mmCIF file of C-alpha atoms and ligand atoms in Angstrom:
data_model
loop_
_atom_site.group_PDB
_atom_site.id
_atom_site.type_symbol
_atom_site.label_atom_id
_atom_site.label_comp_id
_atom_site.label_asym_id
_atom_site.label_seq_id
_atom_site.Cartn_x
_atom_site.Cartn_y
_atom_site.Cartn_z
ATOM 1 C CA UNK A 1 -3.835 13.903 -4.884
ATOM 2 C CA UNK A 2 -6.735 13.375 -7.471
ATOM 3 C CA UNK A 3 -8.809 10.237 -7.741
ATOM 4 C CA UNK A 4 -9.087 8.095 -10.617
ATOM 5 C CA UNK A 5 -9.307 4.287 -10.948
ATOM 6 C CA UNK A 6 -6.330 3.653 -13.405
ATOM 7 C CA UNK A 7 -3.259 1.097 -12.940
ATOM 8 C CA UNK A 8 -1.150 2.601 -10.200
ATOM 9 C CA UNK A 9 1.847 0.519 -8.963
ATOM 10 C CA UNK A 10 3.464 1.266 -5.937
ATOM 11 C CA UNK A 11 7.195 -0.524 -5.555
ATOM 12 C CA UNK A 12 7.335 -1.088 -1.888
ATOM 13 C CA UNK A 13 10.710 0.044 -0.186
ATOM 14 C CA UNK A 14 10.572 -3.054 1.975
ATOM 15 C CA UNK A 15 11.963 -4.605 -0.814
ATOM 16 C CA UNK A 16 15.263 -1.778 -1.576
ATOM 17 C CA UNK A 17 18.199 -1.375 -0.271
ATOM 18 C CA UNK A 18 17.723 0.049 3.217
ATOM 19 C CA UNK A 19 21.095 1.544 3.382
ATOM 20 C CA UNK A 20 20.424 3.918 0.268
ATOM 21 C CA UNK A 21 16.318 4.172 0.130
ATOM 22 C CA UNK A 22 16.630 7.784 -1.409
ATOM 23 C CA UNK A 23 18.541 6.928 -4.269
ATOM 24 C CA UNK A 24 15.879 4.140 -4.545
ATOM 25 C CA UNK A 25 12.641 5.645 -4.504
ATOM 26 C CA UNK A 26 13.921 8.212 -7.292
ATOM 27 C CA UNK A 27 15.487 5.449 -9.123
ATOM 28 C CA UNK A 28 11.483 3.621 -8.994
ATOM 29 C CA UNK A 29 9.844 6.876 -9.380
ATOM 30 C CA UNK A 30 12.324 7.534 -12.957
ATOM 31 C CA UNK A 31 11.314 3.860 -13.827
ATOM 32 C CA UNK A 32 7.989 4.700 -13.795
ATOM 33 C CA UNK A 33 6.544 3.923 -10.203
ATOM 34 C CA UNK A 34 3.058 5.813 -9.728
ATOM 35 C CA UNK A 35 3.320 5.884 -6.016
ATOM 36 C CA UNK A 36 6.020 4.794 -3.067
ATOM 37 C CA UNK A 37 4.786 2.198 -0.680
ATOM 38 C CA UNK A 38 6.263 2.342 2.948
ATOM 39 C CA UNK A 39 5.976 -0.149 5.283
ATOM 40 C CA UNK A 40 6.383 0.737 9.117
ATOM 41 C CA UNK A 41 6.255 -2.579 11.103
ATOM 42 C CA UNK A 42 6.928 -2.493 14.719
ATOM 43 C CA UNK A 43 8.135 -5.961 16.045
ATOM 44 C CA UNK A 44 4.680 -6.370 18.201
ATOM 45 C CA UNK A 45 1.516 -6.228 15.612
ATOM 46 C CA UNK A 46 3.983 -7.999 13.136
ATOM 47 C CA UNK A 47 6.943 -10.412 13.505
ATOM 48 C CA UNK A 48 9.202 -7.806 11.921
ATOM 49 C CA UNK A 49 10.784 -4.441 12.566
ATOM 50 C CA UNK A 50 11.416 -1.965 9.605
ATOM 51 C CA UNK A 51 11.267 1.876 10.812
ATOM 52 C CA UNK A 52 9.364 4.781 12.116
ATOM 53 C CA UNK A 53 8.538 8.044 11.358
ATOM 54 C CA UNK A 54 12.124 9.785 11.131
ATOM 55 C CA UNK A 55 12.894 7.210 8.489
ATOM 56 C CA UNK A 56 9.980 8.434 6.187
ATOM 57 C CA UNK A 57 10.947 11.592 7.105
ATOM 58 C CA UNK A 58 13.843 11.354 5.513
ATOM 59 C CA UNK A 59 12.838 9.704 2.229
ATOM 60 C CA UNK A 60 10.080 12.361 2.003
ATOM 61 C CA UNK A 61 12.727 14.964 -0.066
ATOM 62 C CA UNK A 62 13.877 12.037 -2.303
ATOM 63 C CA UNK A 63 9.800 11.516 -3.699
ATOM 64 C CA UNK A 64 8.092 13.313 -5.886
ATOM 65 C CA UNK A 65 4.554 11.914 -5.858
ATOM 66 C CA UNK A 66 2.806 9.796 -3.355
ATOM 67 C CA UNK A 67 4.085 8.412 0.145
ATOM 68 C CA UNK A 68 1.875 5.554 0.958
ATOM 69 C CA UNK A 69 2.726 4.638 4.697
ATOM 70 C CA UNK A 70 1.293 1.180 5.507
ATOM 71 C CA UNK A 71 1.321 0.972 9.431
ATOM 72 C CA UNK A 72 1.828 -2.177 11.020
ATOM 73 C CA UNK A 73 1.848 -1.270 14.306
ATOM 74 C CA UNK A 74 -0.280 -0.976 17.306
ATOM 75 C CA UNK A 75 -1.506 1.327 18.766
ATOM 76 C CA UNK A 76 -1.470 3.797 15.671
ATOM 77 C CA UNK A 77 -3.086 7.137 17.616
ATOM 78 C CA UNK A 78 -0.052 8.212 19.404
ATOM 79 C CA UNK A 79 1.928 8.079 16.311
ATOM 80 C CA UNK A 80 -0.416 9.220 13.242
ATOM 81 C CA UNK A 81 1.055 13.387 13.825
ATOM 82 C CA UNK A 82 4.226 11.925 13.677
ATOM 83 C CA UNK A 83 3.760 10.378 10.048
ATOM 84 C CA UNK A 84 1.656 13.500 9.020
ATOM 85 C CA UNK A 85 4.895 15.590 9.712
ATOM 86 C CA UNK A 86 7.208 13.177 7.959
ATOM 87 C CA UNK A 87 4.946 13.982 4.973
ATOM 88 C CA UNK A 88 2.923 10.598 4.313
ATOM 89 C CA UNK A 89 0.071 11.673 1.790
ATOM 90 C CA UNK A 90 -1.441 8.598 2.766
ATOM 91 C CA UNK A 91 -1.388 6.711 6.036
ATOM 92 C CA UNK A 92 -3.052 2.957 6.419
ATOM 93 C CA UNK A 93 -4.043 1.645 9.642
ATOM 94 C CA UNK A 94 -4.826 -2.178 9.805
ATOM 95 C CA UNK A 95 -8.745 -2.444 11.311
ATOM 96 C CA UNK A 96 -7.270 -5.119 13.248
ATOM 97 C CA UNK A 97 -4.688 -2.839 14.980
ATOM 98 C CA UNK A 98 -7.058 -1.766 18.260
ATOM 99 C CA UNK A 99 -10.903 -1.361 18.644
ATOM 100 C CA UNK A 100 -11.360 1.990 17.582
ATOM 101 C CA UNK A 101 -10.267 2.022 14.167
ATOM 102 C CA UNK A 102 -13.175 4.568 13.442
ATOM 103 C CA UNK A 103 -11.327 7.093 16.015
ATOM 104 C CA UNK A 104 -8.258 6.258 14.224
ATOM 105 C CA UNK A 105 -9.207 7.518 10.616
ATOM 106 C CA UNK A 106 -11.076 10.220 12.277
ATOM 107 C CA UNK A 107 -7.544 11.464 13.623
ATOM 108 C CA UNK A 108 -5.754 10.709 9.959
ATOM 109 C CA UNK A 109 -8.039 12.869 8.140
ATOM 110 C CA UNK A 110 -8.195 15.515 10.801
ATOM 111 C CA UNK A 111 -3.924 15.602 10.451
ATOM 112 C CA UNK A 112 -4.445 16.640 6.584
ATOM 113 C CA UNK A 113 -3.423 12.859 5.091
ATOM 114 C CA UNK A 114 -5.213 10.639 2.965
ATOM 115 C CA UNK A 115 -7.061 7.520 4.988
ATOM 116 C CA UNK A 116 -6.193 3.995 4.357
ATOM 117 C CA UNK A 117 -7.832 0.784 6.431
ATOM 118 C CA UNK A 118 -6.143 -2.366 6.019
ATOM 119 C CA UNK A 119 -7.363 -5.916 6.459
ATOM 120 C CA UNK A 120 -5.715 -8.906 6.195
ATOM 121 C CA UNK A 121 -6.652 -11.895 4.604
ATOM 122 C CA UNK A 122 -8.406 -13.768 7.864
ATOM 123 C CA UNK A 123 -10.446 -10.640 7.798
ATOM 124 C CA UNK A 124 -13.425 -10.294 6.237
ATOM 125 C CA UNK A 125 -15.077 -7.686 3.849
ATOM 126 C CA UNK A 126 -17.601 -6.713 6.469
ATOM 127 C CA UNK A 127 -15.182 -5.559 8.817
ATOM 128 C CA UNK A 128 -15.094 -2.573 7.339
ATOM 129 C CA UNK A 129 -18.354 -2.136 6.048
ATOM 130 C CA UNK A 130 -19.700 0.929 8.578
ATOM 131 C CA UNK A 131 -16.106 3.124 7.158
ATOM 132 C CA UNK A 132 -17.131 3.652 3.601
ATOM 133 C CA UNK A 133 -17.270 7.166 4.252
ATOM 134 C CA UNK A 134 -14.370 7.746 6.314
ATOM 135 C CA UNK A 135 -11.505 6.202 4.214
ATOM 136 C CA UNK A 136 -9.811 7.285 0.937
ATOM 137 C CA UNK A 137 -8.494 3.370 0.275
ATOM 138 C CA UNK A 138 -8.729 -0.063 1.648
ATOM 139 C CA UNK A 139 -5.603 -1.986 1.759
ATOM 140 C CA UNK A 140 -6.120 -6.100 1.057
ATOM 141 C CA UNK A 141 -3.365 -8.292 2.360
ATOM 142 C CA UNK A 142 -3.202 -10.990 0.073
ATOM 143 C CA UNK A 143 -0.270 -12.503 2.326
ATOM 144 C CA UNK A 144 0.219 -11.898 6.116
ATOM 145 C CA UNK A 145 2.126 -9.187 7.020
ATOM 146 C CA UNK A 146 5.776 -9.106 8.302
ATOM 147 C CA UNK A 147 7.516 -9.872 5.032
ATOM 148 C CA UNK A 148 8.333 -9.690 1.974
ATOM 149 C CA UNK A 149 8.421 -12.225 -0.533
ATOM 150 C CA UNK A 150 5.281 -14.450 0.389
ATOM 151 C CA UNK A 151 3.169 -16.212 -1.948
ATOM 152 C CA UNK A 152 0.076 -14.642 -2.635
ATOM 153 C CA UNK A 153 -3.001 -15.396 -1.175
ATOM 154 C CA UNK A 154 -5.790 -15.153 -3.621
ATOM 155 C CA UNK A 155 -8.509 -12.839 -1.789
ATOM 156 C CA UNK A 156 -10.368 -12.318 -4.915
ATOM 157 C CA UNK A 157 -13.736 -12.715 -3.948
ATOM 158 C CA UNK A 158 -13.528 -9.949 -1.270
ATOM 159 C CA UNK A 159 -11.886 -7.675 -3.318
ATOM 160 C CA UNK A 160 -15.158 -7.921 -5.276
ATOM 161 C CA UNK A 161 -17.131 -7.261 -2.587
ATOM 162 C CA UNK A 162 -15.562 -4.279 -1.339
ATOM 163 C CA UNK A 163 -15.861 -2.700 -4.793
ATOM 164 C CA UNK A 164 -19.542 -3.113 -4.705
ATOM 165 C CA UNK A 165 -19.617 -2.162 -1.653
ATOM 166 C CA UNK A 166 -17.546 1.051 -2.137
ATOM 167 C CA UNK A 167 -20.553 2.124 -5.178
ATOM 168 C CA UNK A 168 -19.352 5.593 -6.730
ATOM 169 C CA UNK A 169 -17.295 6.550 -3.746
ATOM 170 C CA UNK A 170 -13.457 7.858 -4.694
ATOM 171 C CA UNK A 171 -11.955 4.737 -2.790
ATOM 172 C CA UNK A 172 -8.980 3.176 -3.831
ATOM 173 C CA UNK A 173 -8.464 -0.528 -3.879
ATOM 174 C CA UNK A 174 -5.003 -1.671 -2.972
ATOM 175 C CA UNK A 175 -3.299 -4.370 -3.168
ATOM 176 C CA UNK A 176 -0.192 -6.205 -1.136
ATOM 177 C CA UNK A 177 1.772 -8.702 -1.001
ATOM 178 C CA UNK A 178 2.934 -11.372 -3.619
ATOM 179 C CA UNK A 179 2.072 -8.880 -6.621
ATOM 180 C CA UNK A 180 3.619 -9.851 -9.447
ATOM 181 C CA UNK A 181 2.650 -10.061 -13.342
ATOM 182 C CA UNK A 182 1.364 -13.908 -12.839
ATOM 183 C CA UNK A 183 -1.137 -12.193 -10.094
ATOM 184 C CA UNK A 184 -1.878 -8.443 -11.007
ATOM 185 C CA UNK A 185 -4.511 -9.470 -13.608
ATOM 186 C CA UNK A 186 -6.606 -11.480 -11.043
ATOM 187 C CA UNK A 187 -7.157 -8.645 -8.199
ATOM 188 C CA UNK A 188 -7.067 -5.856 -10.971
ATOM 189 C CA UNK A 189 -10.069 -7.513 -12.584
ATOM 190 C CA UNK A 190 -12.006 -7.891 -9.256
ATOM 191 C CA UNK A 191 -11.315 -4.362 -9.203
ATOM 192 C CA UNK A 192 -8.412 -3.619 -7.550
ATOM 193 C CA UNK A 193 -6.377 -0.146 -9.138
ATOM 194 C CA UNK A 194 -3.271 0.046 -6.747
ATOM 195 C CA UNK A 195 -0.922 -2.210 -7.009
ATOM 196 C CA UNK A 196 1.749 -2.699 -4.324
ATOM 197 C CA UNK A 197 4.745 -4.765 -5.314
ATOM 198 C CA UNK A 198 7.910 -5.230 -3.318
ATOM 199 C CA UNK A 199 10.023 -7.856 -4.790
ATOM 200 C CA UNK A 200 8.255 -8.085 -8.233
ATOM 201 C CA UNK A 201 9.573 -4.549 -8.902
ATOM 202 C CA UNK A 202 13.194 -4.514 -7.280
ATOM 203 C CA UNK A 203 14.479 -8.081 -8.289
ATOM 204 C CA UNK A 204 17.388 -7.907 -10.701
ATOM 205 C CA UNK A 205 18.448 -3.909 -10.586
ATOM 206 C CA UNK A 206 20.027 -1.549 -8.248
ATOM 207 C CA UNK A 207 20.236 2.194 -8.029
ATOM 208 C CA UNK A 208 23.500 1.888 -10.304
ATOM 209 C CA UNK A 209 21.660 -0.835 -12.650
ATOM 210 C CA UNK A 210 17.645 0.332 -12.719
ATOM 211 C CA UNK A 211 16.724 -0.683 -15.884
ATOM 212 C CA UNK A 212 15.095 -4.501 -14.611
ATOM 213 C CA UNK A 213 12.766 -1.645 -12.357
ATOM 214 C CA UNK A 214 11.476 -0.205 -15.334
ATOM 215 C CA UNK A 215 10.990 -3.442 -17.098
ATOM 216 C CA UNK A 216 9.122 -4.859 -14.253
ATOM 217 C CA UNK A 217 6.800 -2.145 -13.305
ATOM 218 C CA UNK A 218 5.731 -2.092 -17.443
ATOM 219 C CA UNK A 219 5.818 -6.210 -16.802
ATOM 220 C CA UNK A 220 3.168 -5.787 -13.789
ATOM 221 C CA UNK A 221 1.439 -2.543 -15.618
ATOM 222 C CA UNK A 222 0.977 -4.565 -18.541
ATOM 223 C CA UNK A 223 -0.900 -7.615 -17.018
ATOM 224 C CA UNK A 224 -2.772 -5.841 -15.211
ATOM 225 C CA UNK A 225 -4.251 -3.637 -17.796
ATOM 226 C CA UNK A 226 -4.662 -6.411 -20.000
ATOM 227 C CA UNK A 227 -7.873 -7.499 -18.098
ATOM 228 C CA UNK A 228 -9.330 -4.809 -19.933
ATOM 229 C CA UNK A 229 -8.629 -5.031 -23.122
HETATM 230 C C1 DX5 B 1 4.105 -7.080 3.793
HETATM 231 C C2 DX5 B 1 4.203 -5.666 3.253
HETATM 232 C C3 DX5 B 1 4.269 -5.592 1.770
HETATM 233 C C4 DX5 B 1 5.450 -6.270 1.184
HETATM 234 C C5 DX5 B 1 5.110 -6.746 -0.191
HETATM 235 O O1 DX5 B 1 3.893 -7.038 5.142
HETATM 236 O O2 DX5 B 1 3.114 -4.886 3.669
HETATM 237 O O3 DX5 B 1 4.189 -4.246 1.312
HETATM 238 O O4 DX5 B 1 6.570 -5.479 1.130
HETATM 239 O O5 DX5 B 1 6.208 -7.458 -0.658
HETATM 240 P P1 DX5 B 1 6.129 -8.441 -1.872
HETATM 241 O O6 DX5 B 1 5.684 -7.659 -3.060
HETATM 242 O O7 DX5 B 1 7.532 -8.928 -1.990
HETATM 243 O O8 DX5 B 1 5.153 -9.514 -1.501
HETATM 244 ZN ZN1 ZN B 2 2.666 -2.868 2.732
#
């Protein structure tokens, strides 16, 4: 994986059909998808259960860039070699999973992946303020997890002060939840450059009929990049 700070938009699987989720993230990926956003949920840090480690397993053949493997789950440790097996190029852990999320990245790096924190939006910028050099991105929840579909919550002015805070460093600023083209502009011009988007990018096609995914993922692109121009 290089770095660089352009649009990326990563169609979140929570949002496919979860009978055929190969044929989905190459049908995204063809559309024009920069990454694939998986999100692992386990019932007990969240209100929801999605799937584990064999799932992304699985899926892993059917990508051909990067798996971005959101945990939701507590703890993470026992799992992370797990996820480094099933081939996630990055793995996010929320900072509000356990009390040693520093040990936690620690272990994600030393298992060869990428190192994501999450926070979400009742947590505060400073929370992660002593891991500037341990993590490769920082996830902000701008709904709470569990689900897709939410309304956004506008974080804005934390996503602005984790970019100052994160200087020259090659972080990535993500974004989730309630993505769409209406709300990409706002968090990419506090500086956000990864954009997750679940139902945004999978309402109105199917693996038989991806076109819409195409459309949307230019539709989301295109507002987002616009706060540049
Ligand atoms: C929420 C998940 C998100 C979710 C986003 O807990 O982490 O990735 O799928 O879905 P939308 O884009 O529909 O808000
Ligand atoms: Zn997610």
């Amino acid at each position: 994986m290089t770095f660089d700070r352009s649009i990326k938009i990563a169609p979140s699987i929570l949002a496919a059909d979860f009978a055929n989720f190969g044929a989905e993230c190459a049908a995204v990926e063809a559309q024009g998808a920069d990454w694939i956003h998986v999100d692992v949920m386990d019932g007990h840090f969240v209100p929801n259960i999605t799937f584990g480690p064999a799932t992304c397993a699985a899926i892993r053949p059917h990508i051909k860039g990067v798996m971005d493997v959101h945990l939701m789950i507590t703890p993470v440790d026992p799992y992370i070699q797990a996820f480094a097996d099933a081939g996630a190029d990055v793995l996010t852990a929320h900072v509000e999973a356990g009390p040693h999320i520093h040990r936690t990245l620690q272990a994600i790096r030393g298992a060869g992946m990428k190192a994501g924190v999450a926070l979400n939006p009742g947590t505060p910028a400073a929370a992660v303020e002593e891991l500037m050099d341990m993590v490769d991105l920082i996830c902000v929840m701008t709904v709470n997890p569990g689900f897709g579909g939410q309304k956004f919550i506008d974080v804005t002015s934390k996503i602005a002060a984790l970019r100052d805070m994160i200087g020259d460093r090659p972080i990535h600023i993500e974004i989730d939840g309630g993505v769409d083209p209406n709300t990409a502009p706002l968090v990419a011009k506090a500086g956000a450059d990864v954009l997750v988007a679940g139902s945004a990018v999978f309402k109105g096609g199917s693996v038989d009929h991806p076109d819409p995914y195409g459309e949307n993922i230019r539709n989301i692109r295109a507002a987002a990049e616009g706060v540049w121009t």
